[in-house]
Amino acid sequence: MRTLFNKVLLDIAGKDPRIWMILADIGYGEIEPFRDAFPDRWYNCGVAEQNMTGVACGVAMEGNIAITYSIANFPTLRCLEQIRNDVCYHNANVKIVIIGGGLAYGPLGVSHQATEDIAIMRALPNMVVFCPCDFAEAEAGVHAMIAHDGPFYYRCGYKKEPPVHSGKIDFQLGKAIRVREGADATIFFTGTIGNQAAAAAELLERDGIRCRVESLHTVKPIDRAAIVAAARETGGIITVEEHQLAGGLGGAVAEVLCDEGVVPQRFLRLGLPDCYVSRVGTHPWLLDQYGLVAPKLAVRIKEYLRQPVAGASV
Amino acid sequence: MTAAERTEIERLARRVRGHCLRMTHRGRSGHVGSMLSIAEIMAVLYTRVLRVDPAHPRAPDRDRFILSKGHAGGAVYAVLGELGFFPQEWFQGYYRDGGRLMGHISHHVPGVEFSTGSLGHGLPVAVGMALAARHARRQHRIICLMSDGDCNEGSTWEALLFAAQHKLDNLTVIVDYNRIQALGMSKDVLDLEPFATKLQACHWAVKEVDGHDVAALDAALAVLPFETGKPSWLLARTVKGKGVSWMENTVACHYGSVTDEELARALAEIGAE
């Protein structure tokens, strides 16, 4: 997905001279085409994410679109105050792109696992939070990101994520995309964990459980209508995210339900528990450990749906 | 600079001090010492250096001024109010409910380029603006005023290395080098000396000046950059709390303002009108 991201961005930058890339010494093997095509709009700040973000803000405030780009938590947590005070407070046209959301960089260790980013980014006023699940959303999302005037957080995948959507998608920022029809429950997901969630729904259907599946690629602003409709029209809501349960997609969905006074028949949040991993693990191994692979998701959802009433998160 | 011009600028600096003392007294706020130390810098910048227009505060060709030591925003508000960027009645609302003048400088105020308040934010943004200006072949300058405390922040050093790397000679830093920060003397907290030498080693063009001598400030800033191909760094030696005898060179005036009893005495000492 990162390769696709860079390719699409390069195409757009060829037509839009406002686009700059401001880096912090990360992106080897991916960012060179932009550097070679637009050397006067490409700057490597060195290993200095605070300066990267401040510089991007200054560049953006002069009428440009500045993209900061790095892996996992580097362009977000290290420079969070620059994102808040400089970018968001001034509503500057800065796009913060991370490569490898969630556990994608698993074996590199906890420092490289972006597992609280959605919660933190969505708490910032003026910030859009976008997590594409597959190449189709990723590509549409780059265009939406550039078209949007203001801060934007783009949680990019790392490798060749399989497609979740089949065919052309009807993409609109802030609008959920239906992946599968069903009424027994609605599974909402965000980001690249979507292929596990969609595959889980397929497994469930073999057992006669038909779930509506929707991609909430935009966690902020979130599609309130889709959430309310899911609560009213289906047998419950299940959220799946590759992120801490605290403050992530499940929390965002719960906020909408509470605000709207809509009580779903059931509500289950599936994501990462309140801890850090202590063992080495590849991305698939870690997802398996946390029960976020399709077969385990299917079992958890099936067992949960057997219960007669709404329960707590697990 | 003629003698008459000098007199006028010194008068403006005194008025800036007076506004700062009154605003912080009325608002029962702090940081007056940090405002008093930049009164002459403000007066010189806004009368002799910065190309800005109160009638068109967002004119594209304006010089960009960023106050990185946002806690001294009162001094910027004072000079902007004096120049007519906004009505001086706004001073009444400094640090008070519903007012427009926040304790740390706010870009919602006409003439203010950028909001700061947490140290170490101004220079990276100024660097970004300088890059963008050069890219667009624009002639405006970017000037960033920082404090000793600002120069503790890692982000400041990230930015100054970057500015020199890219030879941003449309960028000027002025440091209000009053040698006092929130909890003590800078030399006892994080000694910046030999400050000028450090900056020169980082490939900045450096000048030092008495930050309360308006003619010296004017002369130092008359020609920018100091050296072609290098960003300029003006080390302005100042006195924290300048003009109010019991505040001068004290740590206490970082957080302090004046009491009811002290206000008249302080205004008399600075020669306020």
mmCIF file with all atom_site columns, C-alpha atoms in Angstrom, chain B residues 95-181:
data_model
loop_
_atom_site.group_PDB
_atom_site.id
_atom_site.type_symbol
_atom_site.label_atom_id
_atom_site.label_alt_id
_atom_site.label_comp_id
_atom_site.label_asym_id
_atom_site.label_entity_id
_atom_site.label_seq_id
_atom_site.pdbx_PDB_ins_code
_atom_site.Cartn_x
_atom_site.Cartn_y
_atom_site.Cartn_z
_atom_site.occupancy
_atom_site.B_iso_or_equiv
_atom_site.pdbx_formal_charge
_atom_site.auth_seq_id
_atom_site.auth_comp_id
_atom_site.auth_asym_id
_atom_site.auth_atom_id
_atom_site.pdbx_PDB_model_num
ATOM 1  C CA . TYR B 1 95  ? -5.857  37.716 30.055 1.00 0.00 ? 95  TYR B CA 1
ATOM 2  C CA . ARG B 1 96  ? -9.465  38.404 31.002 1.00 0.00 ? 96  ARG B CA 1
ATOM 3  C CA . ASP B 1 97  ? -12.689 36.505 30.334 1.00 0.00 ? 97  ASP B CA 1
ATOM 4  C CA . GLY B 1 98  ? -13.969 37.095 26.834 1.00 0.00 ? 98  GLY B CA 1
ATOM 5  C CA . GLY B 1 99  ? -10.933 39.171 25.842 1.00 0.00 ? 99  GLY B CA 1
ATOM 6  C CA . ARG B 1 100 ? -9.116  38.756 22.556 1.00 0.00 ? 100 ARG B CA 1
ATOM 7  C CA . LEU B 1 101 ? -5.573  38.881 23.849 1.00 0.00 ? 101 LEU B CA 1
ATOM 8  C CA . MET B 1 102 ? -4.612  35.479 25.220 1.00 0.00 ? 102 MET B CA 1
ATOM 9  C CA . GLY B 1 103 ? -1.771  35.157 27.675 1.00 0.00 ? 103 GLY B CA 1
ATOM 10 C CA . HIS B 1 104 ? 0.308   33.448 25.004 1.00 0.00 ? 104 HIS B CA 1
ATOM 11 C CA . ILE B 1 105 ? 0.371   35.059 21.608 1.00 0.00 ? 105 ILE B CA 1
ATOM 12 C CA . SER B 1 106 ? -2.648  34.308 19.399 1.00 0.00 ? 106 SER B CA 1
ATOM 13 C CA . HIS B 1 107 ? -2.912  34.371 15.615 1.00 0.00 ? 107 HIS B CA 1
ATOM 14 C CA . HIS B 1 108 ? -6.532  35.405 15.992 1.00 0.00 ? 108 HIS B CA 1
ATOM 15 C CA . VAL B 1 109 ? -5.190  38.896 16.673 1.00 0.00 ? 109 VAL B CA 1
ATOM 16 C CA . PRO B 1 110 ? -4.638  41.009 13.525 1.00 0.00 ? 110 PRO B CA 1
ATOM 17 C CA . GLY B 1 111 ? -0.945  41.319 12.770 1.00 0.00 ? 111 GLY B CA 1
ATOM 18 C CA . VAL B 1 112 ? 0.049   38.167 14.634 1.00 0.00 ? 112 VAL B CA 1
ATOM 19 C CA . GLU B 1 113 ? 1.519   35.650 12.222 1.00 0.00 ? 113 GLU B CA 1
ATOM 20 C CA . PHE B 1 114 ? 1.561   32.563 14.394 1.00 0.00 ? 114 PHE B CA 1
ATOM 21 C CA . SER B 1 115 ? 0.472   31.350 17.817 1.00 0.00 ? 115 SER B CA 1
ATOM 22 C CA . THR B 1 116 ? 3.055   29.956 20.174 1.00 0.00 ? 116 THR B CA 1
ATOM 23 C CA . GLY B 1 117 ? 3.247   29.295 23.878 1.00 0.00 ? 117 GLY B CA 1
ATOM 24 C CA . SER B 1 118 ? 5.115   26.060 24.229 1.00 0.00 ? 118 SER B CA 1
ATOM 25 C CA . LEU B 1 119 ? 8.767   26.818 23.603 1.00 0.00 ? 119 LEU B CA 1
ATOM 26 C CA . GLY B 1 120 ? 10.700  25.453 20.658 1.00 0.00 ? 120 GLY B CA 1
ATOM 27 C CA . HIS B 1 121 ? 7.849   25.813 18.155 1.00 0.00 ? 121 HIS B CA 1
ATOM 28 C CA . GLY B 1 122 ? 8.663   29.111 16.475 1.00 0.00 ? 122 GLY B CA 1
ATOM 29 C CA . LEU B 1 123 ? 11.879  28.380 14.654 1.00 0.00 ? 123 LEU B CA 1
ATOM 30 C CA . PRO B 1 124 ? 10.783  25.207 12.794 1.00 0.00 ? 124 PRO B CA 1
ATOM 31 C CA . VAL B 1 125 ? 7.714   27.010 11.468 1.00 0.00 ? 125 VAL B CA 1
ATOM 32 C CA . ALA B 1 126 ? 9.803   30.053 10.528 1.00 0.00 ? 126 ALA B CA 1
ATOM 33 C CA . VAL B 1 127 ? 12.148  27.709 8.677  1.00 0.00 ? 127 VAL B CA 1
ATOM 34 C CA . GLY B 1 128 ? 9.190   26.258 6.760  1.00 0.00 ? 128 GLY B CA 1
ATOM 35 C CA . MET B 1 129 ? 8.017   29.750 5.841  1.00 0.00 ? 129 MET B CA 1
ATOM 36 C CA . ALA B 1 130 ? 11.534  30.642 4.715  1.00 0.00 ? 130 ALA B CA 1
ATOM 37 C CA . LEU B 1 131 ? 11.717  27.545 2.514  1.00 0.00 ? 131 LEU B CA 1
ATOM 38 C CA . ALA B 1 132 ? 8.345   28.358 0.967  1.00 0.00 ? 132 ALA B CA 1
ATOM 39 C CA . ALA B 1 133 ? 9.318   32.000 0.369  1.00 0.00 ? 133 ALA B CA 1
ATOM 40 C CA . ARG B 1 134 ? 12.539  31.026 -1.346 1.00 0.00 ? 134 ARG B CA 1
ATOM 41 C CA . HIS B 1 135 ? 10.756  28.405 -3.419 1.00 0.00 ? 135 HIS B CA 1
ATOM 42 C CA . ALA B 1 136 ? 8.229   31.003 -4.599 1.00 0.00 ? 136 ALA B CA 1
ATOM 43 C CA . ARG B 1 137 ? 11.040  33.518 -5.241 1.00 0.00 ? 137 ARG B CA 1
ATOM 44 C CA . ARG B 1 138 ? 9.389   35.978 -2.883 1.00 0.00 ? 138 ARG B CA 1
ATOM 45 C CA . GLN B 1 139 ? 11.411  38.758 -1.318 1.00 0.00 ? 139 GLN B CA 1
ATOM 46 C CA . HIS B 1 140 ? 9.833   38.939 2.124  1.00 0.00 ? 140 HIS B CA 1
ATOM 47 C CA . ARG B 1 141 ? 11.940  38.058 5.163  1.00 0.00 ? 141 ARG B CA 1
ATOM 48 C CA . ILE B 1 142 ? 11.147  35.753 8.058  1.00 0.00 ? 142 ILE B CA 1
ATOM 49 C CA . ILE B 1 143 ? 12.157  36.909 11.506 1.00 0.00 ? 143 ILE B CA 1
ATOM 50 C CA . CYS B 1 144 ? 11.802  34.771 14.616 1.00 0.00 ? 144 CYS B CA 1
ATOM 51 C CA . LEU B 1 145 ? 12.279  36.105 18.139 1.00 0.00 ? 145 LEU B CA 1
ATOM 52 C CA . MET B 1 146 ? 13.301  33.511 20.684 1.00 0.00 ? 146 MET B CA 1
ATOM 53 C CA . SER B 1 147 ? 14.260  33.300 24.340 1.00 0.00 ? 147 SER B CA 1
ATOM 54 C CA . ASP B 1 148 ? 16.981  31.579 26.322 1.00 0.00 ? 148 ASP B CA 1
ATOM 55 C CA . GLY B 1 149 ? 14.447  28.918 27.243 1.00 0.00 ? 149 GLY B CA 1
ATOM 56 C CA . ASP B 1 150 ? 13.577  28.418 23.579 1.00 0.00 ? 150 ASP B CA 1
ATOM 57 C CA . CYS B 1 151 ? 17.185  27.471 23.040 1.00 0.00 ? 151 CYS B CA 1
ATOM 58 C CA . ASN B 1 152 ? 16.868  24.622 25.538 1.00 0.00 ? 152 ASN B CA 1
ATOM 59 C CA . GLU B 1 153 ? 14.408  22.870 23.270 1.00 0.00 ? 153 GLU B CA 1
ATOM 60 C CA . GLY B 1 154 ? 15.677  20.118 20.995 1.00 0.00 ? 154 GLY B CA 1
ATOM 61 C CA . SER B 1 155 ? 13.337  21.230 18.232 1.00 0.00 ? 155 SER B CA 1
ATOM 62 C CA . THR B 1 156 ? 15.143  24.587 18.094 1.00 0.00 ? 156 THR B CA 1
ATOM 63 C CA . TRP B 1 157 ? 18.439  22.823 17.454 1.00 0.00 ? 157 TRP B CA 1
ATOM 64 C CA . GLU B 1 158 ? 16.822  20.539 14.881 1.00 0.00 ? 158 GLU B CA 1
ATOM 65 C CA . ALA B 1 159 ? 15.592  23.625 13.069 1.00 0.00 ? 159 ALA B CA 1
ATOM 66 C CA . LEU B 1 160 ? 18.778  25.644 13.258 1.00 0.00 ? 160 LEU B CA 1
ATOM 67 C CA . LEU B 1 161 ? 20.807  22.767 11.838 1.00 0.00 ? 161 LEU B CA 1
ATOM 68 C CA . PHE B 1 162 ? 18.293  22.438 9.016  1.00 0.00 ? 162 PHE B CA 1
ATOM 69 C CA . ALA B 1 163 ? 18.226  26.194 8.270  1.00 0.00 ? 163 ALA B CA 1
ATOM 70 C CA . ALA B 1 164 ? 21.991  26.281 7.917  1.00 0.00 ? 164 ALA B CA 1
ATOM 71 C CA . GLN B 1 165 ? 22.033  23.080 5.865  1.00 0.00 ? 165 GLN B CA 1
ATOM 72 C CA . HIS B 1 166 ? 19.713  24.725 3.365  1.00 0.00 ? 166 HIS B CA 1
ATOM 73 C CA . LYS B 1 167 ? 21.401  28.147 3.513  1.00 0.00 ? 167 LYS B CA 1
ATOM 74 C CA . LEU B 1 168 ? 18.185  29.979 4.369  1.00 0.00 ? 168 LEU B CA 1
ATOM 75 C CA . ASP B 1 169 ? 19.454  33.529 4.263  1.00 0.00 ? 169 ASP B CA 1
ATOM 76 C CA . ASN B 1 170 ? 15.933  34.953 4.207  1.00 0.00 ? 170 ASN B CA 1
ATOM 77 C CA . LEU B 1 171 ? 15.620  33.835 7.836  1.00 0.00 ? 171 LEU B CA 1
ATOM 78 C CA . THR B 1 172 ? 16.720  35.862 10.847 1.00 0.00 ? 172 THR B CA 1
ATOM 79 C CA . VAL B 1 173 ? 16.621  34.822 14.473 1.00 0.00 ? 173 VAL B CA 1
ATOM 80 C CA . ILE B 1 174 ? 16.794  37.315 17.289 1.00 0.00 ? 174 ILE B CA 1
ATOM 81 C CA . VAL B 1 175 ? 17.421  35.899 20.726 1.00 0.00 ? 175 VAL B CA 1
ATOM 82 C CA . ASP B 1 176 ? 16.241  37.919 23.679 1.00 0.00 ? 176 ASP B CA 1
ATOM 83 C CA . TYR B 1 177 ? 19.274  36.811 25.626 1.00 0.00 ? 177 TYR B CA 1
ATOM 84 C CA . ASN B 1 178 ? 18.334  37.964 29.118 1.00 0.00 ? 178 ASN B CA 1
ATOM 85 C CA . ARG B 1 179 ? 20.091  34.940 30.606 1.00 0.00 ? 179 ARG B CA 1
ATOM 86 C CA . ILE B 1 180 ? 17.238  34.076 32.935 1.00 0.00 ? 180 ILE B CA 1
ATOM 87 C CA . GLN B 1 181 ? 14.676  31.333 32.510 1.00 0.00 ? 181 GLN B CA 1
#
